[in-house]
Every structure is written in structure tokens, then in C-alpha cells.
CSV table of C-alpha atoms in Angstrom, one decimal:
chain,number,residue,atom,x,y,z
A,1455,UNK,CA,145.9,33.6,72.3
A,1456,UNK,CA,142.9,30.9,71.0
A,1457,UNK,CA,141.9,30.8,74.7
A,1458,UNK,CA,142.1,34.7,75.3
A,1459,UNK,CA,139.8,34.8,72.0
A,1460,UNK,CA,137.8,32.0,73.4
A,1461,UNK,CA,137.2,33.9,76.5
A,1462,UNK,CA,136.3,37.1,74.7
A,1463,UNK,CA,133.7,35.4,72.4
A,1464,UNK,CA,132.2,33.5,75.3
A,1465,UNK,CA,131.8,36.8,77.6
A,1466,UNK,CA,130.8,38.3,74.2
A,1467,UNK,CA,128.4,35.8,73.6
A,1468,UNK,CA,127.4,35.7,77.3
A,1469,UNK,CA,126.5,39.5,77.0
A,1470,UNK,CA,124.8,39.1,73.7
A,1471,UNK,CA,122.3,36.4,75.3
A,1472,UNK,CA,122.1,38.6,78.0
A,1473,UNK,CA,120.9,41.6,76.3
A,1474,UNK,CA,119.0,39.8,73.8
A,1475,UNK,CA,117.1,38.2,76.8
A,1476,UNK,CA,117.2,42.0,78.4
A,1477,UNK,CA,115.5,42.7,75.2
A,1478,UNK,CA,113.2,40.5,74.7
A,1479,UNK,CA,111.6,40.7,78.6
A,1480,UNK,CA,111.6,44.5,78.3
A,1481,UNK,CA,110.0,44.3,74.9
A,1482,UNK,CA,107.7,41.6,76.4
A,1483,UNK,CA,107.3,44.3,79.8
A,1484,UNK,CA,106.1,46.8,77.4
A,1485,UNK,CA,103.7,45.0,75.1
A,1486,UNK,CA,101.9,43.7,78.5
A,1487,UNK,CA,102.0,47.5,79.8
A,1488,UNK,CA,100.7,48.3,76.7
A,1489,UNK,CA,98.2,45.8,76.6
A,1490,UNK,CA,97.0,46.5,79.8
A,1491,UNK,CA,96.5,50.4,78.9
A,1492,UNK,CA,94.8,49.6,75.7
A,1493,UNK,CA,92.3,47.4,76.9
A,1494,UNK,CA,92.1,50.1,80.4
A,1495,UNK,CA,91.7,52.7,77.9
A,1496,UNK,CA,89.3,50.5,75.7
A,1497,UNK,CA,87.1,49.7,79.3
A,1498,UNK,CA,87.1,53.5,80.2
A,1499,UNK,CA,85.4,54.1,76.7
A,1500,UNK,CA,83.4,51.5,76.9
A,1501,UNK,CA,82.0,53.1,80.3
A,1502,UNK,CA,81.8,56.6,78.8
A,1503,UNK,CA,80.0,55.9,76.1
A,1504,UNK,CA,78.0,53.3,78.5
A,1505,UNK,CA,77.3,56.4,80.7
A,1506,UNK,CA,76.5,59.1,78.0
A,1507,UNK,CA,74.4,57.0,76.1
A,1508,UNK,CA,72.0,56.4,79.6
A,1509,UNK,CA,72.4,60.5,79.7
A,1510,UNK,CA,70.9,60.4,76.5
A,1511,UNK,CA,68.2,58.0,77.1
A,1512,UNK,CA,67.3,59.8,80.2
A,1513,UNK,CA,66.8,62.6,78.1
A,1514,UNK,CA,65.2,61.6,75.5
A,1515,UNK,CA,63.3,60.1,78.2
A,1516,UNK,CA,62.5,63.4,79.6
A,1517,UNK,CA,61.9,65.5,76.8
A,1518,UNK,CA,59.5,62.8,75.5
A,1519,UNK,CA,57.7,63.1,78.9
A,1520,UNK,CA,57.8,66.8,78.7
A,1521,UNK,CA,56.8,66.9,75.6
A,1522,UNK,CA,53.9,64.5,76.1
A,1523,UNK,CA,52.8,66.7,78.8
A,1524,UNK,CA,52.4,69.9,76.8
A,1525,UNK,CA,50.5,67.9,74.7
A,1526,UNK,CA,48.2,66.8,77.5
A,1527,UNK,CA,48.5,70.7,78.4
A,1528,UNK,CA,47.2,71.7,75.3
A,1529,UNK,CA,44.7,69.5,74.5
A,1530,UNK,CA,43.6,70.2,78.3
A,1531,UNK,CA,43.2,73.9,77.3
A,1532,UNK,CA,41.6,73.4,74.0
A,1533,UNK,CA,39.2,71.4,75.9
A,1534,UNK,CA,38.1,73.9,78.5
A,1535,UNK,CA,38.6,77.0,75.8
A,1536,UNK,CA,35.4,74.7,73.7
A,1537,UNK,CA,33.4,74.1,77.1
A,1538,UNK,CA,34.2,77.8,77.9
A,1539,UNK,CA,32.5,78.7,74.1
A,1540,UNK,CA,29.7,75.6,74.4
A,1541,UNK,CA,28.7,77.8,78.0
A,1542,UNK,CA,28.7,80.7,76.6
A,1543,UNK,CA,26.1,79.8,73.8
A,1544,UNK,CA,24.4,78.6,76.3
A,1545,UNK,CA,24.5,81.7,78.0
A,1546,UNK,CA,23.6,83.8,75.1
A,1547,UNK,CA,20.6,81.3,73.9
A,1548,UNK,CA,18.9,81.5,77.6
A,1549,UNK,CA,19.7,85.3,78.0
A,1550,UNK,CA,17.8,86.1,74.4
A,1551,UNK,CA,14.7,83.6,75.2
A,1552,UNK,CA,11.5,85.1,74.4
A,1553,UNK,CA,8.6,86.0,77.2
A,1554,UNK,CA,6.8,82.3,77.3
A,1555,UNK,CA,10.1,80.7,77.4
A,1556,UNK,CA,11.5,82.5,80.5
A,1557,UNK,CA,7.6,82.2,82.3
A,1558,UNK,CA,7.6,78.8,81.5
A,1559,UNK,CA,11.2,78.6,82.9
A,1560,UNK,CA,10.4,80.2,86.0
A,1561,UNK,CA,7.0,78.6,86.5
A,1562,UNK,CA,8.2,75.3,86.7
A,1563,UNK,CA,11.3,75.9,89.2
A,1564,UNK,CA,9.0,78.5,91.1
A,1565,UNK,CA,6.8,75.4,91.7
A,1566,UNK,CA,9.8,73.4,92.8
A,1567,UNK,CA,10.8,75.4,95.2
A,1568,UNK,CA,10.4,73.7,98.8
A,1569,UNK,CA,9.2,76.8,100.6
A,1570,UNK,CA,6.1,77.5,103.3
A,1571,UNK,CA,7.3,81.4,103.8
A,1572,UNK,CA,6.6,84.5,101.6
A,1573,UNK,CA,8.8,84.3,98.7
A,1574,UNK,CA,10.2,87.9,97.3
A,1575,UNK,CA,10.7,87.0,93.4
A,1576,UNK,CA,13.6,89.6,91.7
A,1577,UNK,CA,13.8,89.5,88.1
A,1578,UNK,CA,17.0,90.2,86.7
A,1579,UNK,CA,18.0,91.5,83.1
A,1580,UNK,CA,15.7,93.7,81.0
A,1581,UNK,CA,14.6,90.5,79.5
A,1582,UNK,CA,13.3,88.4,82.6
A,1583,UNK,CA,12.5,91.8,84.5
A,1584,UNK,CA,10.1,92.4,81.3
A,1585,UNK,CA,8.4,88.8,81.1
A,1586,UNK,CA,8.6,88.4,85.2
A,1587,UNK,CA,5.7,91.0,85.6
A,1588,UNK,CA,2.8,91.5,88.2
A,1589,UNK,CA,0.4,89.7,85.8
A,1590,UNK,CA,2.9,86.6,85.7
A,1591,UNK,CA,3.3,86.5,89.6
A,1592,UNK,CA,-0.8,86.3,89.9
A,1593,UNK,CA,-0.7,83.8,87.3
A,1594,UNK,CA,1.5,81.8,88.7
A,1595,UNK,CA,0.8,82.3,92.5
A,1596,UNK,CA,-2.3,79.9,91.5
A,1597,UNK,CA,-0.2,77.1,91.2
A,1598,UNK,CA,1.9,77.6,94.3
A,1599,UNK,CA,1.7,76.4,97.7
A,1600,UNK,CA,3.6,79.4,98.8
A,1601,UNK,CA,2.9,83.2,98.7
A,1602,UNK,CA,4.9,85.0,95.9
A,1603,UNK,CA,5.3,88.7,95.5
A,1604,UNK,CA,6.8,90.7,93.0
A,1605,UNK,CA,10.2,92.5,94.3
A,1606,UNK,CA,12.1,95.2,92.7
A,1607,UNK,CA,14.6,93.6,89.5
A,1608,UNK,CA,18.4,93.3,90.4
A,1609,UNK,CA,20.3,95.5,88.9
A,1610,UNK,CA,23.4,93.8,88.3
A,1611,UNK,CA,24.0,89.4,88.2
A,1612,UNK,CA,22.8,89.4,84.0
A,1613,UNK,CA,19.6,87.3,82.9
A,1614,UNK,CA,17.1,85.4,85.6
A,1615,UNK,CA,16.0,85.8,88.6
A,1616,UNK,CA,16.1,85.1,92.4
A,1617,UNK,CA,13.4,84.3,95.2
A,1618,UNK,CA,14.2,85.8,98.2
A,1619,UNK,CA,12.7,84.4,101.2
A,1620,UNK,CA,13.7,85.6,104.5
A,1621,UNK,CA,16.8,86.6,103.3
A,1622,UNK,CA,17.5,83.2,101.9
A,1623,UNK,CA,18.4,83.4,98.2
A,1624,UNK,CA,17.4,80.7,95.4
A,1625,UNK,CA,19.5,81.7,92.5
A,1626,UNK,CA,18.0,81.9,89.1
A,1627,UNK,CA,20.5,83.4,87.6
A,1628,UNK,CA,21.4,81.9,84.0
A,1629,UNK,CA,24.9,82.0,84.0
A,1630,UNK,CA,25.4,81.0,87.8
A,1631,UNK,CA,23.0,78.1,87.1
A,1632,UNK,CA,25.3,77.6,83.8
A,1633,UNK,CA,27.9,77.5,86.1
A,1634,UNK,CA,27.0,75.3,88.7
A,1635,UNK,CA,26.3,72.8,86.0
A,1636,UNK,CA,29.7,72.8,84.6
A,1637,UNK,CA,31.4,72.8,87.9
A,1638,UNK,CA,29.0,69.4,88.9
A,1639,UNK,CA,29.3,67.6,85.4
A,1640,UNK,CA,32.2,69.6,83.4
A,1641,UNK,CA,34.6,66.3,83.9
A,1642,UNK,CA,31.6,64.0,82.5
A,1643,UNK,CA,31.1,66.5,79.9
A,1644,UNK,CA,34.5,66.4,78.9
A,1645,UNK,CA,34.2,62.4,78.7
A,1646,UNK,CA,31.4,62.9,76.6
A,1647,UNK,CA,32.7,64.7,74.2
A,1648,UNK,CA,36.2,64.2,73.6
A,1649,UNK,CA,36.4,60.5,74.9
């Protein structure tokens, strides 16, 4: 019977060490599995929040540049809204000047004028249409190489005046003149002022 129990403890024994070594690979099969998925897991993570912190970079990015643009916006308009008022006074000052400052005005661009023909001067404005008499145009037609006659005032186009000649316009006009200026050195103006 010692060799039947013999034979049962070494089969026993046999199909211990074979399911502790059964055990011990499948054990060792599943940490490496589970290794493997940690660190896949701990990768794929890694990439997300790689990925989503680029997203929010890029828009931060974004609303940085957006917002750096309505700032630009804004101080673009503030700009033009002061230029706008600075015309305006302008505007205003030249449309109340008194009598000897609208002749004097007119007398020396009347004189400028590069004309050989009969010129048709047209006050406009109650203003220029009062200072821009008969008695100005003789005054001043002494001091002009061309022939200059008095036409009938404009009735709309605000303060100044125009010099028709042969249906060729030279326009006086204060805020046209105001805003040819603007349009010609607005951008230096802009330098000037707000650097």
C-alpha cells in the first residue's frame, strides 16, 4: 500500500506544482494585462489632457486676439468719434467768423486761383453771402488777374463759397474743404495726436 500512497502523493504533488505553476503564470498573465492597460489607460490620458489643454491654449489664444482687437476697435472709434468733434469745432469756428475774417479768407484763395476766364463768385451761408458783397468783389477784383463778378448765393452747401468759371467749380465750402483735409492728412493727424 506504501507505493499506492507513494503514487497518490506524487500525482498529488505533481498536480499541486502544476496548478501552483498554472497559478502563478495566470497571475503573472494578468498583472502584465493589467499593466499593459494601466499604463494604455495612463497614455490615453496623458493625450487627452495633452489635446485639451492645446484646445485651451488655442482659446485662450483666440479670445486674447479677439479681445485685443475690440480693443484696437474701440480705441479706433474713440479716435475718429474725437477727430469727428476736433472737425466739427472747426466747422463751427469758420462758419461764425466775422466779415474781415471770411474777406480776408476769400481774398487770399481768390488770388490763388489759377484762372484767365471770367470767374462767377457764389457766396454761400447768410454769413459769407453777407461779407461776400458787391463792394468786396470791386475791392478785391483790383488785385486779381482775372475778371470776378458777383453771382447769386447758393442756397444750400452751409458756410463759403464757390467760383464758378465756365461751369468749372472751385469749392469754398468750409466743411468740404474741412473735409478734404481730413481725408488727405486724417491718418497723420491721428499719429499726431494719439501716437
Amino acid at each position: 500500500m506504501d507505493a499506492i500512497h507513494k503514487i497518490i502523493e506524487e500525482i498529488n504533488n505533481q498536480a499541486k506544482d502544476n496548478r501552483d505553476r498554472f497559478e502563478a503564470e495566470e497571475i503573472a498573465a494578468i498583472d502584465s494585462w493589467f499593466l499593459a492597460e494601466e499604463q494604455a489607460a495612463t497614455k490615453t490620458h496623458r493625450q487627452q489632457q495633452d489635446k485639451q489643454l492645446k484646445d485651451l491654449q488655442q482659446k485662450y489664444k483666440q479670445l486674447r486676439s479677439r479681445q485685443q482687437m475690440d480693443v484696437r476697435q474701440e480705441s479706433l472709434v474713440e479716435k475718429q468719434r474725437y477727430l469727428d468733434r476736433l472737425f466739427e469745432e472747426a466747422y463751427t469756428k469758420m462758419a461764425t467768423w466775422d466779415k474781415e475774417e471770411i474777406q480776408g479768407f476769400a481774398e487770399v484763395n481768390l488770388k490763388r486761383l489759377p484762372i484767365a476766364e471770367l470767374g462767377v463768385l457764389l457766396p454761400s451761408g447768410p454769413n459769407a453771402t453777407m461779407a461776400l458783397d458787391a463792394s468786396f468783389v470791386a475791392e478785391v477784383q483790383k488785385e486779381l488777374a482775372y475778371q470776378l463778378t458777383l453771382g447769386e448765393p447758393l442756397t444750400a452747401g452751409g458756410e463759403g463759397f464757390v467760383v464758378d468759371v465756365a461751369g468749372v467749380q472751385y469749392n469754398f465750402l468750409y466743411r468740404d474743404l474741412l473735409n478734404e483735409q481730413r481725408s488727405l492728412t486724417g491718418n497723420e493727424m491721428s499719429q499726431k495726436l494719439f501716437g
